[in-house]
């Protein structure tokens, strides 16, 4: 029940697809999705492997609630050793792909080895086969998805694919499903490309069952009601999407601008959720067409947008006149505030291109921002950039570079390295705004102290989704903490990290946690899954998962030295806004955090901690 | 009072809650392909449109059925009587809207039966894109909106 009870093992070297029973002991100890996928990865690979070698594996995993009607329960994750970071990677995506995998009767797919030639995996319920993909190699994610639907004559097929960026090794290629949903971070698409796997196409018609239908219906209805009544999930997110945050974070003095040189952006309003609603001059229509939902989601935060048809980027390119997945806050920030570009249409275009070709807009925008700083400082020049002026706020530089990066051409080849490798190459590693090689998202660790600690300790490198303390520090959920205060943040970060691991592993979206606590998830898990599910058990599993991911990273050669922030955040005080004069107090928070976790001063889980979670 | 399903696609987010509720109600599992209501996604326009049987008064499906397996219940729903349905699929051809479909698992056809008068899709929809309202006044909300606009046009500012 809830779990399909089997996984598909795809050996790309041998070209075989074999069904295996799911290890139910592990399912009860790690739930599913992120937790269970990571457990399988831990058991099956050496954490020291080269992420792009055939010895690395890539797992697509659903959670037990995936495919049910619990609100937002359509998620899946891609778990592997990340190319961008060399750490554990787990990139979570919505859309409809996750449900389709579950409805085809599979909890997860484990890809191993490397195919001798480009292939795609095609699954129709029990039937799984690898098919030659030479016709699709070299194509964008959009063309691949449309092409596979046409080839199989079925518009209901769900597709996850990589673009040229993934094929050619851009370090932060993502996997795009349903045209504009992404398993976005850490270079999971790069790993997929290294296996010569172009796409996974699915058709599932078997149905998903739960343990106790009646109890589940009651629990799901209660969960939906909580989301509907909450101001963030019931109003803010449907109306403005995650872009509800642009003006809020700017006012908090925590909107990283110009590669984190500043913490407030003059152009914030121009690229905000509010601006997406404003009619534009050319045709009187707003950028935003509608909001949309992923599978089973009653929040519906997704933006669907169009680009002004008279805008320089698309006036001669009618293929971009249609509506598509529009700006989410993180992308609006990275493509906009980080680079100083305040042209909403240029940002929307750049975002479309990232989706079309499958690169992570957070890392791309942040890498371009680092390149812009190097250009402004004279560290790189026109000879290196191919004549493109990488000046702050230059929209044409943004839209030119996003295409060059996606297609692996010109200076885009170097931008495709990510900021860490790029800045190291030009002798200025300090200009990379990243942790464990992965770039920060859209919140500054000086103006919001807890998120700085969350970035430094995130197992997959800098990430807002591993412990979204913004909820507490800015939005007051579940209770307000002072963003400028570092006291108490170690415990807060730990609590968010553990709960998030449990929510991710269940198969629901982390955005539910604006309204839900684990107490809202528990009855849904308990009604759906065999066994007895309590909040304590869920949170204990969350903490177990966190420790297991840490074990992976330690075994992969990472140390406490990697739990740090760039000098800029630790030494250069914020220049304006409420955080003016502040730096990140990571040095104080980190030891408190290690202690709260039951880790040694060197950041290693103690024997006692490991034993407590059965991880010895 | 006869009630009917009323669909307002402008409100629809494409979440599939209606689809899941329908498949759960009728099949006991979550299986979008076996739902009697389907949501069509016109991604390039950002439009999502739910579609199901509107319970014709003179129902083509009913007229075409050679075994008289399609009955009318107290709510005016055209309901398939499984014991009589032989799975010939003639009704799926007769329905001009495509809302009667064959289910290979049971060997019978399936269509919306209004859940005996309390449609599950309506209860599941978070945006009121599907409502179950007085069949005689389904247009009144739109009329009200236009009335307000028309009147506003005659008022001086
Ligand atoms: S439940 Fe409502 S909003 Fe969701 S797909 Fe159905 S009609 Fe649209």
XYZ file of C-alpha atoms and ligand atoms in Angstrom:
781
model
C 0.000 0.000 0.000
C 1.118 3.498 -0.888
C 4.465 2.020 -1.936
C 4.200 0.146 -5.210
C 6.577 -2.397 -3.689
C 8.990 -2.715 -6.566
C 11.807 -0.887 -8.271
C 13.212 -1.007 -11.767
C 16.925 -1.623 -12.138
C 18.238 -0.381 -15.457
C 21.749 -1.458 -16.363
C 22.726 0.888 -19.140
C 25.985 -0.913 -19.884
C 24.198 -4.217 -20.463
C 20.987 -2.690 -21.792
C 18.808 -4.559 -19.287
C 15.695 -3.567 -17.313
C 14.919 -5.803 -14.333
C 12.157 -5.605 -11.737
C 13.131 -6.046 -8.084
C 11.059 -6.031 -4.911
C 11.478 -2.863 -2.868
C 13.362 -3.394 0.374
C 10.437 -2.798 2.714
C 12.591 -2.757 5.851
C 14.395 0.207 4.397
C 11.116 1.787 3.283
C 9.930 1.717 6.881
C 13.209 3.214 8.072
C 13.742 5.835 5.325
C 10.157 6.330 3.986
C 10.832 6.818 0.252
C 12.036 9.380 -2.277
C 14.989 11.331 -0.831
C 15.513 9.085 2.200
C 15.093 5.719 0.543
C 16.886 6.740 -2.657
C 19.867 7.919 -0.628
C 19.872 4.663 1.341
C 20.070 2.656 -1.885
C 22.814 4.922 -3.218
C 24.791 4.576 0.041
C 24.579 0.802 -0.170
C 25.421 0.556 -3.845
C 28.172 3.056 -4.681
C 31.514 4.057 -3.267
C 31.101 7.737 -2.291
C 34.588 8.378 -3.706
C 33.520 7.589 -7.304
C 33.872 10.170 -10.030
C 30.308 11.480 -10.458
C 30.537 11.130 -14.228
C 31.942 7.601 -14.228
C 29.806 4.545 -14.988
C 30.326 3.518 -11.354
C 28.115 6.372 -10.173
C 24.412 5.521 -10.121
C 21.398 7.734 -10.611
C 18.109 7.047 -8.883
C 14.697 8.493 -9.690
C 12.529 7.931 -6.626
C 8.951 8.641 -5.599
C 7.588 8.728 -2.072
C 4.783 6.611 -0.645
C 2.312 9.498 -0.991
C 3.359 10.254 -4.577
C 0.421 9.579 -6.856
C -2.233 9.905 -4.170
C -4.518 12.894 -3.793
C -2.738 14.262 -0.736
C -2.138 17.882 -1.645
C 1.118 18.305 -3.643
C 1.770 14.549 -3.691
C 3.283 14.325 -7.140
C 6.923 14.747 -6.320
C 9.945 12.678 -7.266
C 13.640 13.181 -6.648
C 16.820 12.391 -8.512
C 19.494 11.065 -6.180
C 23.100 10.618 -7.213
C 26.577 11.904 -6.473
C 26.455 15.455 -7.844
C 28.847 16.657 -10.527
C 28.725 20.283 -9.424
C 29.512 19.492 -5.802
C 31.036 16.054 -5.451
C 28.577 15.647 -2.586
C 25.312 13.781 -2.182
C 22.812 15.248 -4.646
C 19.072 15.040 -4.384
C 17.035 17.251 -6.674
C 13.296 17.303 -6.207
C 10.782 18.047 -8.936
C 7.035 18.469 -9.328
C 4.889 18.436 -12.431
C 3.282 15.135 -13.397
C 6.224 12.821 -14.002
C 6.424 11.506 -10.417
C 2.815 10.400 -10.400
C 3.218 8.712 -13.767
C 6.149 6.646 -12.491
C 4.142 5.569 -9.465
C 1.040 4.865 -11.533
C 3.164 2.640 -13.758
C 3.813 0.579 -10.649
C 7.352 1.640 -9.720
C 8.617 3.297 -6.541
C 11.959 4.057 -8.118
C 14.315 3.493 -11.005
C 18.005 2.801 -10.406
C 20.212 3.589 -13.397
C 23.656 2.032 -13.376
C 26.586 1.833 -15.773
C 26.775 3.720 -19.036
C 25.064 3.024 -22.302
C 27.382 2.535 -25.302
C 25.131 4.820 -27.341
C 22.370 7.373 -26.617
C 19.179 5.734 -25.373
C 15.929 6.614 -23.663
C 13.947 4.503 -21.241
C 10.328 3.908 -22.176
C 7.988 2.526 -19.533
C 4.408 1.459 -20.044
C 3.271 0.019 -16.752
C 5.196 -3.274 -16.300
C 6.897 -3.035 -19.643
C 10.225 -1.198 -19.623
C 12.690 -0.975 -22.482
C 15.713 1.005 -23.581
C 15.293 2.502 -27.039
C 17.836 4.094 -29.347
C 17.830 7.880 -28.887
C 20.091 8.954 -31.713
C 17.212 10.953 -33.242
C 16.897 12.952 -30.035
C 20.561 13.435 -29.077
C 21.455 17.071 -29.607
C 17.882 18.215 -29.129
C 16.493 20.480 -26.427
C 14.323 19.185 -23.580
C 11.289 20.783 -25.204
C 11.911 19.167 -28.586
C 12.678 15.842 -26.948
C 9.456 15.849 -24.942
C 7.340 16.827 -27.936
C 9.208 14.417 -30.191
C 8.694 11.458 -27.860
C 4.974 12.173 -27.545
C 4.695 12.349 -31.312
C 6.804 9.246 -31.889
C 4.703 7.161 -29.515
C 1.469 8.821 -30.620
C 0.406 9.551 -27.052
C 0.021 13.036 -25.614
C -0.329 11.661 -22.082
C 3.227 10.332 -21.946
C 5.262 12.125 -19.296
C 8.857 12.856 -20.118
C 11.969 13.821 -18.165
C 14.955 14.680 -20.321
C 18.259 16.502 -20.606
C 19.355 19.051 -23.195
C 22.639 19.567 -24.977
C 24.018 21.004 -21.727
C 23.611 17.624 -20.026
C 25.052 15.765 -22.987
C 28.114 18.000 -23.140
C 28.870 18.205 -19.455
C 27.710 21.645 -18.290
C 28.313 21.196 -14.561
C 24.823 22.259 -13.548
C 22.639 20.630 -16.172
C 19.248 19.695 -14.812
C 16.602 17.182 -15.737
C 13.446 18.832 -17.074
C 10.086 17.129 -16.835
C 6.714 18.349 -18.108
C 8.410 21.187 -20.075
C 9.139 23.481 -17.170
C 9.562 21.484 -13.965
C 13.127 20.662 -13.010
C 15.197 18.372 -10.888
C 17.372 21.405 -10.938
C 20.406 21.536 -8.760
C 23.844 19.991 -8.271
C 24.279 18.758 -11.830
C 22.011 15.717 -11.756
C 21.395 16.241 -15.490
C 25.138 16.131 -16.081
C 25.273 12.691 -14.475
C 22.358 11.563 -16.644
C 24.175 12.795 -19.750
C 27.352 10.963 -18.767
C 25.336 7.742 -18.903
C 24.172 8.468 -22.461
C 20.617 8.529 -21.156
C 18.650 11.199 -23.001
C 15.203 10.787 -21.514
C 12.739 8.757 -19.517
C 9.248 8.538 -21.004
C 6.426 7.076 -18.944
C 2.873 5.915 -19.182
C 1.218 4.580 -16.029
C -2.313 3.223 -15.757
C -2.180 0.866 -12.794
C -3.466 3.106 -9.995
C -2.111 3.921 -6.545
C -3.747 2.480 -3.445
C -3.615 3.486 0.207
C -3.969 1.419 3.374
C -7.203 2.904 4.720
C -9.229 4.762 2.109
C -11.659 6.376 4.508
C -9.105 7.568 7.019
C -6.963 8.800 4.165
C -9.822 10.821 2.677
C -10.403 12.486 6.053
C -6.723 13.230 6.585
C -6.266 14.585 3.060
C -9.327 16.835 3.356
C -8.024 18.198 6.665
C -4.615 18.865 5.114
C -6.180 20.647 2.158
C -8.262 22.811 4.477
C -5.169 23.902 6.417
C -3.460 24.927 3.167
C -6.538 26.808 1.930
C -6.918 28.783 5.147
C -3.274 29.749 5.511
C -2.457 33.229 4.136
C 0.780 32.067 2.467
C -0.445 28.844 0.831
C -4.037 30.006 0.424
C -3.438 33.490 -0.983
C 0.168 34.685 -1.298
C 1.558 31.761 -3.305
C -1.409 31.359 -5.695
C -1.462 35.096 -6.430
C 2.220 35.940 -6.655
C 3.946 32.560 -6.597
C 7.259 32.412 -4.804
C 7.787 35.855 -6.322
C 5.722 37.149 -3.398
C 9.168 37.321 -1.750
C 11.059 39.712 -4.045
C 9.982 42.953 -2.406
C 9.804 41.402 1.062
C 13.385 40.110 0.993
C 14.651 43.329 -0.557
C 13.121 45.307 2.268
C 14.670 42.909 4.766
C 18.065 43.845 3.349
C 18.788 40.255 2.367
C 18.421 40.325 -1.423
C 21.915 39.458 -2.677
C 22.774 41.920 -5.423
C 25.781 42.243 -7.744
C 27.307 38.941 -6.669
C 26.547 39.611 -3.003
C 28.335 42.962 -2.976
C 25.025 44.556 -2.004
C 22.021 43.318 -0.103
C 19.348 45.476 -1.719
C 18.508 45.948 -5.390
C 17.158 49.194 -6.858
C 15.355 47.248 -9.559
C 13.660 44.761 -7.220
C 10.167 46.007 -7.913
C 10.684 45.790 -11.703
C 11.285 42.044 -11.455
C 8.841 41.255 -8.627
C 5.652 39.203 -8.486
C 3.715 42.442 -8.385
C 5.386 43.624 -11.616
C 4.396 40.355 -13.314
C 0.767 41.433 -12.810
C 1.200 44.924 -14.283
C 0.022 45.566 -17.858
C 2.880 46.259 -20.261
C 3.011 49.117 -22.740
C 2.953 47.175 -25.996
C -0.256 45.172 -25.683
C -1.700 46.053 -22.303
C -1.299 42.459 -21.106
C 0.659 41.481 -18.019
C 3.650 39.119 -18.093
C 1.674 36.631 -16.001
C -0.933 34.557 -17.854
C -2.103 32.318 -15.043
C -1.032 30.353 -12.035
C -0.879 26.609 -12.351
C -0.579 23.522 -10.219
C 1.644 20.495 -10.207
C -0.040 17.114 -9.767
C -2.512 17.098 -6.866
C -1.370 20.492 -5.626
C -4.016 22.719 -4.101
C -1.602 25.646 -3.667
C -0.854 26.251 -7.365
C 2.143 28.562 -7.044
C 3.506 27.971 -10.522
C 3.757 31.026 -12.783
C 2.792 30.785 -16.446
C 4.050 33.781 -18.387
C 4.613 35.309 -21.785
C 7.343 37.581 -23.081
C 6.392 40.930 -24.614
C 6.326 40.153 -28.361
C 8.017 43.449 -29.154
C 10.933 42.698 -26.801
C 14.322 42.464 -28.515
C 14.784 38.840 -27.460
C 11.741 37.484 -29.279
C 10.522 39.966 -31.829
C 11.925 37.771 -34.585
C 11.445 34.491 -32.781
C 7.734 33.613 -32.712
C 8.492 30.217 -31.169
C 8.911 32.080 -27.877
C 5.576 33.897 -28.087
C 3.706 31.081 -26.372
C 3.148 30.882 -22.631
C 5.508 28.818 -20.519
C 6.723 28.345 -16.967
C 7.527 31.811 -15.756
C 9.714 33.332 -13.156
C 9.923 31.787 -9.761
C 11.586 33.866 -7.101
C 14.941 32.099 -7.120
C 15.327 32.458 -10.884
C 14.100 36.062 -10.901
C 16.732 36.781 -8.277
C 19.650 34.944 -9.901
C 18.979 36.185 -13.415
C 18.011 39.633 -12.135
C 19.247 40.997 -8.818
C 22.466 38.954 -8.818
C 23.426 40.382 -12.213
C 21.753 43.764 -11.702
C 19.372 43.231 -14.647
C 15.907 44.716 -14.066
C 14.335 43.896 -17.449
C 11.465 41.524 -16.657
C 11.134 40.283 -20.250
C 14.851 39.554 -20.516
C 14.606 37.540 -17.299
C 11.542 35.669 -18.520
C 13.354 34.873 -21.764
C 16.452 33.666 -19.948
C 14.252 31.500 -17.743
C 12.481 29.960 -20.752
C 15.878 29.156 -22.265
C 17.049 27.498 -19.031
C 13.937 25.306 -19.095
C 14.126 24.592 -22.804
C 17.717 23.396 -22.615
C 17.929 22.173 -19.050
C 20.276 24.252 -16.939
C 19.832 25.398 -13.365
C 19.008 29.124 -13.475
C 20.219 29.673 -9.899
C 23.739 28.481 -10.594
C 23.764 30.029 -14.063
C 22.714 33.504 -12.853
C 25.065 33.371 -9.896
C 27.951 32.249 -12.117
C 27.239 35.048 -14.573
C 27.212 37.475 -11.627
C 30.657 36.251 -10.574
C 31.865 36.647 -14.173
C 30.415 40.157 -14.262
C 32.329 41.081 -11.140
C 35.532 39.733 -12.688
C 34.808 41.693 -15.871
C 34.085 44.918 -13.984
C 37.318 44.399 -12.015
C 39.322 43.820 -15.177
C 40.163 40.211 -14.299
C 38.564 39.010 -17.535
C 38.092 41.081 -20.665
C 36.391 41.165 -24.069
C 38.924 38.714 -25.492
C 37.731 36.128 -23.012
C 34.026 36.932 -23.217
C 33.976 36.996 -27.014
C 33.327 40.712 -27.035
C 30.231 40.559 -24.835
C 30.294 43.341 -22.248
C 29.631 41.682 -18.928
C 28.666 44.882 -17.154
C 26.239 45.016 -14.256
C 22.664 45.296 -15.421
C 23.389 44.433 -19.067
C 20.296 42.512 -20.178
C 21.788 41.613 -23.552
C 24.784 40.050 -21.853
C 22.368 37.919 -19.833
C 20.280 36.764 -22.775
C 23.307 36.132 -25.002
C 25.166 34.218 -22.325
C 22.236 32.033 -21.335
C 22.000 30.690 -24.878
C 25.763 30.271 -25.196
C 25.841 28.364 -21.920
C 22.952 26.101 -22.851
C 24.430 25.302 -26.239
C 27.982 25.107 -24.878
C 29.380 27.767 -27.187
C 31.686 30.784 -26.827
C 32.203 32.063 -23.285
C 29.209 29.911 -22.336
C 31.632 26.975 -22.208
C 33.361 28.634 -19.251
C 30.140 29.788 -17.598
C 29.087 26.150 -17.780
C 31.770 25.333 -15.219
C 29.859 27.025 -12.400
C 31.255 29.889 -10.341
C 33.698 27.871 -8.226
C 35.678 26.416 -11.096
C 35.372 29.615 -13.141
C 36.633 31.890 -10.386
C 39.436 29.445 -9.522
C 40.479 29.386 -13.163
C 40.982 33.140 -13.130
C 42.693 33.169 -9.754
C 39.840 34.596 -7.669
C 38.148 31.750 -5.813
C 36.852 34.242 -3.245
C 34.405 35.630 -5.809
C 32.411 32.411 -6.022
C 29.317 32.761 -3.847
C 28.928 29.088 -3.136
C 29.135 26.352 -0.528
C 30.530 22.945 -1.513
C 30.690 24.300 -5.058
C 26.991 25.062 -5.278
C 25.831 28.655 -5.547
C 23.610 30.403 -3.020
C 19.985 30.965 -3.707
C 18.210 34.281 -3.170
C 18.769 35.117 0.496
C 21.762 36.774 2.110
C 23.237 35.122 5.183
C 24.109 38.484 6.742
C 20.561 39.828 6.784
C 19.089 36.424 7.628
C 21.468 34.675 9.989
C 19.782 31.280 10.146
C 19.803 30.776 6.398
C 23.564 31.391 6.373
C 24.005 28.463 8.732
C 21.545 26.402 6.681
C 23.627 27.080 3.532
C 26.906 26.235 5.223
C 25.618 22.925 6.546
C 23.382 21.835 3.665
C 24.440 18.387 2.568
C 24.004 19.169 -1.112
C 25.821 22.506 -1.071
C 24.206 25.917 -0.686
C 20.479 25.477 -0.836
C 17.369 27.111 0.569
C 15.302 23.942 0.356
C 17.228 21.894 2.885
C 16.200 24.064 5.821
C 14.007 26.960 4.846
C 14.422 29.090 7.927
C 13.087 32.051 5.914
C 9.691 30.720 6.976
C 10.477 31.553 10.596
C 12.940 34.412 10.237
C 10.943 36.449 7.714
C 7.423 35.053 7.520
C 6.990 34.071 11.169
C 6.139 30.414 10.489
C 5.645 28.523 12.731
C 6.883 31.335 14.939
C 8.828 34.499 14.298
C 12.525 34.623 15.037
C 14.690 37.693 14.538
C 16.579 37.362 11.237
C 19.472 39.469 12.522
C 19.930 37.341 15.619
C 22.177 34.279 15.523
C 21.201 33.002 18.982
C 18.973 29.950 18.785
C 19.504 29.502 15.054
C 21.443 26.243 15.400
C 18.372 24.530 16.830
C 16.080 26.211 14.331
C 18.174 25.103 11.364
C 18.367 21.546 12.658
C 14.593 21.372 13.194
C 13.882 22.645 9.674
C 16.455 20.299 8.141
C 15.049 17.216 9.866
C 11.408 18.002 9.109
C 12.234 18.798 5.479
C 13.959 15.454 5.013
C 10.778 13.720 6.196
C 8.460 15.792 3.977
C 10.690 15.263 0.940
C 10.797 11.539 1.575
C 7.010 11.241 1.842
C 6.567 12.623 -1.669
C 4.909 15.952 -0.874
C 6.118 19.465 -1.624
C 8.124 21.389 0.914
C 5.891 24.419 0.327
C 3.183 22.673 2.331
C 5.306 23.446 5.387
C 4.316 27.110 5.202
C 1.048 25.817 6.613
C 1.648 22.238 7.759
C 3.748 20.967 10.580
C 4.699 17.307 10.757
C 1.474 16.856 12.743
C -0.463 17.569 9.555
C 1.565 15.088 7.538
C 1.378 12.274 10.111
C -2.321 11.340 9.692
C -1.904 11.241 5.912
C 1.140 8.983 6.194
C -0.549 6.820 8.786
C -3.676 6.308 6.694
C -1.706 5.620 3.528
C 1.166 3.434 4.702
C 1.413 0.122 6.496
C 2.600 0.310 10.055
C 2.067 2.997 12.592
C 3.194 6.499 11.759
C 3.639 9.148 14.380
C 5.151 12.606 14.241
C 8.031 11.423 16.425
C 8.765 8.652 13.994
C 8.687 10.970 10.986
C 11.044 13.450 12.598
C 13.354 10.703 13.786
C 13.561 9.434 10.227
C 14.232 12.980 9.040
C 17.179 13.202 11.398
C 18.387 9.744 10.369
C 18.345 10.827 6.722
C 20.306 13.962 7.539
C 22.967 11.949 9.327
C 23.116 9.409 6.515
C 23.662 12.167 3.935
C 26.413 13.516 6.164
C 28.019 10.074 6.261
C 27.969 9.988 2.475
C 29.701 13.350 2.261
C 32.345 12.444 4.832
C 33.041 9.232 2.952
C 33.250 11.278 -0.254
C 36.081 13.269 1.293
C 34.271 16.360 2.510
C 35.103 17.731 5.950
C 34.039 20.414 8.408
C 36.155 22.811 6.342
C 33.458 22.558 3.677
C 30.787 23.802 6.094
C 31.685 27.398 5.509
C 30.665 30.552 3.683
C 32.625 32.785 1.303
C 34.758 35.441 2.977
C 32.452 38.149 1.654
C 29.661 37.024 3.967
C 31.951 36.489 6.943
C 34.045 39.666 6.649
C 32.329 42.317 4.504
C 29.435 43.884 6.363
C 26.100 44.508 4.661
C 26.115 48.068 3.352
C 22.463 49.057 3.570
C 19.116 48.122 5.054
C 18.205 46.560 8.375
C 21.333 44.368 8.364
C 23.699 47.277 7.707
C 26.995 46.612 9.486
C 26.340 42.906 9.966
C 28.308 39.892 8.822
C 27.300 36.272 9.123
C 27.952 34.930 12.615
C 28.624 31.470 11.290
C 31.666 31.030 13.526
C 29.428 31.203 16.550
C 26.520 29.183 15.183
C 28.433 26.269 13.663
C 29.791 24.733 16.904
C 26.332 25.063 18.452
C 24.912 23.309 15.424
C 27.413 20.433 15.586
C 26.577 19.986 19.220
C 22.818 20.037 18.610
C 23.367 17.364 15.974
C 25.386 15.120 18.221
C 28.477 15.582 16.059
C 32.045 16.089 17.165
C 33.751 19.476 16.942
C 35.073 18.237 13.586
C 31.530 17.782 12.320
C 31.568 13.997 12.475
C 28.534 12.184 13.923
C 29.613 10.538 17.179
C 29.361 6.777 17.603
C 26.465 7.355 19.958
C 24.583 9.457 17.407
C 25.092 6.885 14.699
C 23.909 4.153 16.971
C 20.797 6.132 17.909
C 19.767 6.154 14.249
C 20.931 2.659 13.383
C 23.654 4.052 11.130
C 26.717 2.456 12.747
C -34.572 20.992 -8.315
C -32.348 19.472 -10.944
C -28.681 20.231 -10.436
C -25.894 20.043 -12.947
C -22.129 20.136 -12.991
C -20.989 23.550 -14.016
C -17.429 24.048 -15.177
C -15.554 27.336 -15.135
C -12.154 26.707 -16.722
C -10.957 30.222 -15.878
C -10.556 29.080 -12.289
C -8.846 25.788 -13.068
C -5.172 25.371 -12.119
C -4.842 21.905 -13.638
C -4.212 20.251 -10.279
C -6.024 16.962 -11.011
C -7.712 16.878 -7.610
C -11.047 16.346 -9.398
C -9.575 13.552 -11.491
C -8.138 11.819 -8.430
C -11.361 12.177 -6.461
C -13.326 10.627 -9.321
C -11.024 7.646 -9.736
C -10.954 7.084 -5.968
C -14.737 7.304 -5.681
C -15.403 4.858 -8.503
C -12.353 2.619 -8.554
C -10.994 2.793 -5.014
C -7.582 3.915 -6.186
C -5.841 6.964 -7.630
C -5.642 6.369 -11.330
C -6.065 9.423 -13.557
C -6.559 7.315 -16.664
C -9.640 5.688 -15.126
C -11.290 8.947 -14.088
C -14.561 9.988 -15.697
C -13.524 13.620 -15.594
C -10.367 14.603 -17.440
C -8.394 17.835 -17.364
C -6.853 18.964 -20.624
C -3.778 21.119 -20.468
C -3.236 23.739 -23.129
C 0.228 24.582 -21.921
C 1.111 27.089 -24.600
C -1.767 29.271 -23.500
C -1.612 28.543 -19.783
C -5.142 27.108 -19.850
C -6.426 24.004 -18.073
C -9.862 22.735 -18.917
C -11.786 20.038 -17.038
C -14.206 18.067 -19.168
C -16.840 15.469 -18.383
C -20.404 14.357 -19.210
C -23.013 17.102 -18.950
C -25.931 14.635 -18.717
C -27.856 15.412 -21.928
C -31.633 15.338 -21.514
C -31.969 13.321 -24.680
C -28.839 11.311 -24.354
C -27.298 9.892 -27.517
C -25.464 7.275 -25.491
C -28.704 6.048 -23.971
C -30.518 5.935 -27.287
C -27.749 3.997 -28.944
C -27.372 1.321 -26.276
C -28.659 -1.997 -27.649
C -29.137 -3.555 -24.194
C -30.780 -0.565 -22.467
C -27.929 -0.509 -19.965
C -28.023 3.276 -19.528
C -30.600 4.379 -16.956
C -31.617 7.754 -15.591
C -31.320 8.109 -11.814
C -33.125 10.484 -9.454
C -30.583 13.245 -10.131
C -31.017 13.059 -13.867
C -27.674 11.307 -14.264
C -27.318 8.804 -17.076
C -25.930 5.797 -15.264
C -24.456 2.611 -16.693
C -25.974 -0.536 -15.238
C -22.988 -2.859 -15.230
C -25.076 -6.026 -15.206
C -26.599 -5.051 -18.537
C -23.605 -3.461 -20.249
C -21.988 -5.902 -22.673
C -19.062 -3.626 -23.507
C -20.060 -3.174 -27.147
C -18.854 0.461 -27.022
C -21.611 1.775 -29.285
C -22.380 4.506 -26.748
C -18.748 5.669 -26.881
C -19.265 6.257 -30.596
C -22.677 7.856 -30.152
C -21.647 10.408 -27.538
C -20.727 13.572 -29.471
C -18.484 14.762 -26.638
C -16.434 11.640 -26.002
C -17.365 11.477 -22.344
C -18.295 7.789 -22.334
C -15.224 5.564 -22.389
C -14.450 1.884 -22.280
C -12.604 0.395 -19.311
C -10.654 -2.673 -20.350
C -10.281 -3.851 -16.725
C -14.028 -4.354 -16.271
C -15.069 -4.867 -19.880
C -17.768 -2.222 -19.379
C -18.015 1.448 -20.236
C -17.663 4.177 -17.639
C -19.066 7.701 -17.507
C -19.924 10.366 -14.968
C -22.870 9.369 -12.752
C -22.844 12.483 -10.546
C -21.806 10.194 -7.656
C -25.449 9.685 -6.700
C -25.999 13.416 -6.249
C -22.874 14.496 -4.364
C -20.102 14.685 -6.959
C -16.648 13.917 -5.574
C -14.911 16.183 -8.095
C -16.835 19.205 -6.846
C -15.834 18.558 -3.254
C -12.196 18.088 -4.236
C -11.784 21.184 -6.394
C -9.853 23.865 -4.506
C -10.830 26.716 -6.827
C -14.557 26.202 -7.473
C -13.778 25.525 -11.111
C -16.407 22.776 -10.863
C -19.644 23.434 -9.015
C -22.874 21.472 -8.737
C -25.673 23.983 -9.014
C -29.278 24.544 -10.043
C -29.418 23.418 -13.660
C -31.818 26.223 -14.547
C -29.497 29.040 -13.485
C -26.004 27.940 -14.442
C -25.493 31.130 -16.453
C -26.521 33.577 -13.770
C -23.031 34.187 -12.410
C -21.779 35.207 -15.839
C -24.906 37.325 -16.363
C -24.242 39.081 -13.072
C -20.672 39.881 -14.074
C -21.765 41.260 -17.442
C -24.625 43.153 -15.851
C -22.155 44.921 -13.596
C -19.948 45.815 -16.579
C -22.878 46.978 -18.698
C -24.187 49.155 -15.912
C -20.741 50.581 -15.185
C -20.588 51.685 -18.822
C -23.718 53.802 -18.383
C -22.585 55.540 -15.192
C -20.631 58.743 -15.472
C -17.336 58.551 -13.634
S -9.851 20.114 -9.111
Fe -10.591 22.075 -9.927
S -8.726 23.268 -10.227
Fe -8.073 21.150 -9.977
S -7.972 20.332 -12.094
Fe -10.021 19.864 -11.347
S -11.275 21.573 -12.003
Fe -9.166 22.238 -12.200
